[in-house]
């Protein structure tokens, strides 16, 4: 479709989009009479022509039909999520630019039916706060939203008198190691000292994420993630000495310095009892859990008070492998102590089937 009227082109694009088609604006063409001609590349799922001469020649292209896709994600600000449910049986509605979508508060409806103690494990702090605010507004006193790390912190408070969260904990252990075991660093250049220290920190982070202290295993994990491991003769002895100092710090009951990973690792390592005892457990974004997070979730699933748990996720959307999430995290739920049934969500209501 082409026209010298820019307004008509804009109206035509709106009309095509409203009918489920796509209208892509072509580069304007300057004619000999100096007028500007605008063009649209129109694609629809139906024949748009009423004249038989044109309609007979029209064919739907399966390979190059009308489609929409995400080209960019831009931050517009922060606001409370709005959940909408319309009376239409498929719950679909049109949003900006005639995008077909839906947004129902399924969790809210579920909790309105289930009056027993329910714990919602959110993947991050922002989601946790958003869900908790909704619980409070709905008056759901039987429901609580927490992150795994927040729940781990609450668990540690039952064991230790005082906790201090520090991002520099690893370096504190390194400083103590250098003072108490100077022979490990003797003869090393400044470059190799730094290489050894950074390797020990990476080993400790991976050791707690993958719940193993085996040097060979950890080295393979780090190399698979593209992390350099210092090839030094003293690495094996330095790693053993580092573990001893780290675990010695865990023994003090009056005061404990921890970092982010310790919040999940320590309750598992010490076999602590999680103080929150829900009847129902909801786990969000389960495709992005690490091994240590799975082991922490087991502390909840193994509670005799827990009747059922639901883990929701999409293996195709796993994006946290760089931080230790397992590529087969989703499959690990088959190995839990309670029987598991898989319920595939193979129908999407977020957009039409032709777009998906």
Coordinates of C-alpha atoms in Angstrom, one line a residue, residues 37-270:
X37 CA 5.3 8.8 -1.5
X38 CA 5.1 6.6 1.6
X39 CA 4.7 2.8 1.4
X40 CA 3.6 0.0 3.7
X41 CA 4.5 -3.7 3.4
X42 CA 1.2 -5.2 4.5
X43 CA 0.8 -8.8 5.7
X44 CA -2.4 -10.3 7.0
X45 CA -3.7 -13.8 7.9
X46 CA -6.7 -13.3 5.6
X47 CA -7.3 -11.9 2.1
X48 CA -7.7 -8.1 2.4
X49 CA -9.1 -7.6 -1.1
X50 CA -12.7 -7.5 -2.1
X51 CA -12.1 -7.3 -5.8
X52 CA -12.0 -10.8 -7.4
X53 CA -9.1 -9.8 -9.7
X54 CA -6.9 -9.1 -6.7
X55 CA -8.3 -11.7 -4.3
X56 CA -7.7 -14.5 -6.8
X57 CA -4.0 -13.7 -6.9
X58 CA -3.6 -13.4 -3.2
X59 CA -2.0 -16.3 -1.3
X60 CA -1.1 -16.6 2.3
X61 CA 2.7 -17.1 2.8
X62 CA 3.4 -19.6 5.5
X63 CA 7.2 -18.9 5.4
X64 CA 6.9 -15.2 5.4
X65 CA 3.5 -14.5 7.1
X66 CA 2.7 -11.6 9.5
X67 CA 4.6 -12.0 12.8
X68 CA 5.8 -9.9 15.7
X69 CA 8.8 -10.4 17.9
X70 CA 10.8 -8.6 20.6
X71 CA 13.5 -6.3 19.2
X72 CA 14.6 -4.5 22.4
X73 CA 13.9 -4.3 26.1
X74 CA 13.9 -0.8 27.6
X75 CA 13.6 0.2 31.3
X76 CA 10.6 2.4 31.7
X77 CA 10.7 2.8 35.5
X78 CA 9.5 0.9 38.5
X79 CA 5.9 0.5 39.6
X80 CA 3.6 -2.1 41.1
X81 CA 2.6 -4.9 38.8
X82 CA -1.1 -4.8 37.7
X83 CA -2.9 -8.1 37.3
X84 CA -5.8 -8.1 34.9
X85 CA -8.4 -10.7 34.2
X86 CA -11.2 -10.2 31.6
X87 CA -14.4 -12.2 31.3
X88 CA -13.5 -13.6 27.9
X89 CA -13.1 -17.4 28.3
X90 CA -9.5 -17.4 27.0
X91 CA -8.7 -14.3 29.2
X92 CA -7.0 -12.6 26.3
X93 CA -7.1 -8.8 25.8
X94 CA -5.5 -6.2 23.7
X95 CA -2.8 -3.9 25.0
X96 CA -0.8 -1.1 23.3
X97 CA -0.3 -1.5 19.5
X98 CA -2.9 -4.3 19.6
X99 CA -0.6 -6.8 21.2
X100 CA -2.7 -9.8 22.4
X101 CA -1.8 -10.7 26.0
X102 CA -3.1 -11.8 29.4
X103 CA -2.0 -11.2 33.0
X104 CA -3.9 -13.1 35.7
X105 CA -3.1 -13.4 39.3
X106 CA -3.3 -17.2 39.4
X107 CA -1.4 -17.4 42.7
X108 CA -3.8 -15.0 44.4
X109 CA -6.8 -17.1 43.3
X110 CA -5.1 -20.3 44.5
X111 CA -4.3 -18.8 47.9
X112 CA -7.9 -17.6 48.2
X113 CA -9.0 -21.2 48.0
X114 CA -6.2 -22.8 50.1
X115 CA -6.3 -21.5 53.6
X116 CA -3.4 -23.5 55.0
X117 CA 0.1 -22.1 55.6
X118 CA 1.8 -21.5 52.3
X119 CA 5.4 -20.4 51.5
X120 CA 6.2 -18.8 48.1
X121 CA 9.9 -19.0 47.3
X122 CA 10.7 -16.1 45.0
X123 CA 13.8 -16.0 42.8
X124 CA 14.9 -12.4 43.8
X125 CA 14.2 -9.7 46.3
X126 CA 12.1 -7.5 44.0
X127 CA 9.7 -10.3 43.1
X128 CA 9.5 -11.4 46.8
X129 CA 8.6 -7.9 47.9
X130 CA 6.0 -7.5 45.2
X131 CA 4.3 -10.8 46.0
X132 CA 4.4 -10.2 49.8
X133 CA 2.7 -6.8 49.3
X134 CA -0.1 -8.5 47.4
X135 CA -0.5 -11.1 50.2
X136 CA -0.8 -8.3 52.7
X137 CA -3.3 -6.3 50.6
X138 CA -5.4 -9.4 50.1
X139 CA -5.3 -10.2 53.9
X140 CA -3.6 -13.6 53.3
X141 CA -2.1 -14.1 56.8
X142 CA -1.6 -17.8 55.9
X143 CA 0.8 -17.0 53.0
X144 CA 4.4 -15.7 53.1
X145 CA 6.8 -14.8 50.3
X146 CA 10.6 -15.2 50.9
X147 CA 13.8 -15.7 48.9
X148 CA 15.9 -18.7 49.4
X149 CA 18.7 -16.5 50.8
X150 CA 16.3 -14.7 53.1
X151 CA 15.0 -17.9 54.5
X152 CA 18.6 -19.2 54.9
X153 CA 19.5 -16.1 56.8
X154 CA 16.5 -16.6 59.1
X155 CA 17.6 -20.2 59.6
X156 CA 21.1 -19.1 60.6
X157 CA 19.8 -16.7 63.2
X158 CA 18.4 -19.7 65.1
X159 CA 21.9 -21.1 65.4
X160 CA 24.2 -18.0 65.8
X161 CA 23.9 -15.2 68.3
X162 CA 25.1 -12.5 65.9
X163 CA 25.6 -12.5 62.1
X164 CA 27.5 -10.0 60.0
X165 CA 27.1 -10.0 56.2
X166 CA 30.3 -9.0 54.5
X167 CA 31.2 -9.1 50.8
X168 CA 34.9 -9.2 51.8
X169 CA 34.8 -12.4 53.8
X170 CA 36.9 -14.3 51.3
X171 CA 39.7 -11.7 51.5
X172 CA 39.6 -11.9 55.3
X173 CA 40.4 -15.6 55.1
X174 CA 43.1 -14.9 52.5
X175 CA 44.8 -12.3 54.8
X176 CA 44.7 -14.8 57.7
X177 CA 46.2 -17.5 55.4
X178 CA 49.1 -15.3 54.4
X179 CA 49.9 -14.5 58.0
X180 CA 49.6 -18.1 59.4
X181 CA 51.0 -20.0 56.3
X182 CA 53.7 -17.7 54.9
X183 CA 55.5 -20.7 53.5
X184 CA 52.8 -21.2 50.9
X185 CA 53.6 -17.8 49.4
X186 CA 57.4 -18.0 49.7
X187 CA 59.1 -17.7 46.4
X188 CA 56.0 -16.6 44.5
X189 CA 56.1 -13.5 42.3
X190 CA 53.6 -10.7 43.0
X191 CA 51.7 -11.9 39.9
X192 CA 51.5 -15.5 41.1
X193 CA 50.4 -14.4 44.6
X194 CA 47.5 -12.6 43.1
X195 CA 46.7 -15.5 40.9
X196 CA 46.8 -17.9 43.8
X197 CA 44.5 -15.7 46.0
X198 CA 41.9 -15.2 43.2
X199 CA 41.9 -18.9 42.4
X200 CA 41.3 -19.7 46.1
X201 CA 38.3 -17.3 46.2
X202 CA 36.8 -18.8 43.0
X203 CA 37.4 -22.3 44.4
X204 CA 35.5 -21.4 47.6
X205 CA 32.6 -19.9 45.7
X206 CA 32.3 -22.9 43.5
X207 CA 32.8 -25.3 46.4
X208 CA 29.8 -23.9 48.2
X209 CA 27.7 -23.6 45.0
X210 CA 28.4 -27.2 44.0
X211 CA 28.8 -28.6 47.5
X212 CA 32.2 -30.3 47.0
X213 CA 35.7 -29.5 48.1
X214 CA 37.4 -31.8 45.6
X215 CA 40.1 -29.7 43.9
X216 CA 40.0 -31.7 40.6
X217 CA 36.2 -31.4 40.3
X218 CA 36.2 -27.7 41.1
X219 CA 39.0 -27.1 38.6
X220 CA 36.9 -28.7 35.9
X221 CA 33.9 -26.6 36.8
X222 CA 35.8 -23.3 36.8
X223 CA 37.5 -24.1 33.5
X224 CA 34.1 -25.0 31.9
X225 CA 32.9 -21.5 33.0
X226 CA 35.9 -19.9 31.5
X227 CA 37.6 -19.0 34.8
X228 CA 41.4 -19.2 34.9
X229 CA 42.9 -21.5 37.6
X230 CA 46.4 -20.8 38.8
X231 CA 48.8 -23.7 37.9
X232 CA 51.0 -23.5 41.0
X233 CA 52.6 -26.4 42.9
X234 CA 51.3 -24.9 46.2
X235 CA 47.7 -24.7 45.1
X236 CA 46.6 -28.1 46.6
X237 CA 48.1 -27.3 50.0
X238 CA 46.8 -23.7 49.9
X239 CA 43.3 -24.9 49.2
X240 CA 43.4 -27.4 52.1
X241 CA 44.7 -24.6 54.4
X242 CA 42.0 -22.3 53.2
X243 CA 39.2 -24.8 53.9
X244 CA 40.5 -25.3 57.5
X245 CA 40.4 -21.5 58.2
X246 CA 37.0 -21.1 56.6
X247 CA 35.4 -24.0 58.6
X248 CA 37.1 -22.8 61.8
X249 CA 35.2 -19.5 61.4
X250 CA 31.9 -21.4 61.1
X251 CA 32.4 -23.0 64.6
X252 CA 32.0 -19.7 66.6
X253 CA 28.4 -19.5 67.9
X254 CA 28.6 -16.0 69.4
X255 CA 29.6 -14.2 66.2
X256 CA 29.7 -15.3 62.5
X257 CA 30.8 -13.3 59.4
X258 CA 29.0 -14.6 56.3
X259 CA 28.6 -13.7 52.7
X260 CA 25.8 -14.2 50.2
X261 CA 26.6 -17.8 49.4
X262 CA 26.9 -18.8 53.1
X263 CA 23.2 -17.9 53.6
X264 CA 22.3 -21.0 51.7
X265 CA 25.4 -23.2 52.1
X266 CA 25.7 -23.1 55.9
X267 CA 22.1 -24.4 56.7
X268 CA 22.8 -27.3 54.4
X269 CA 26.3 -28.0 55.6
X270 CA 25.2 -27.9 59.3

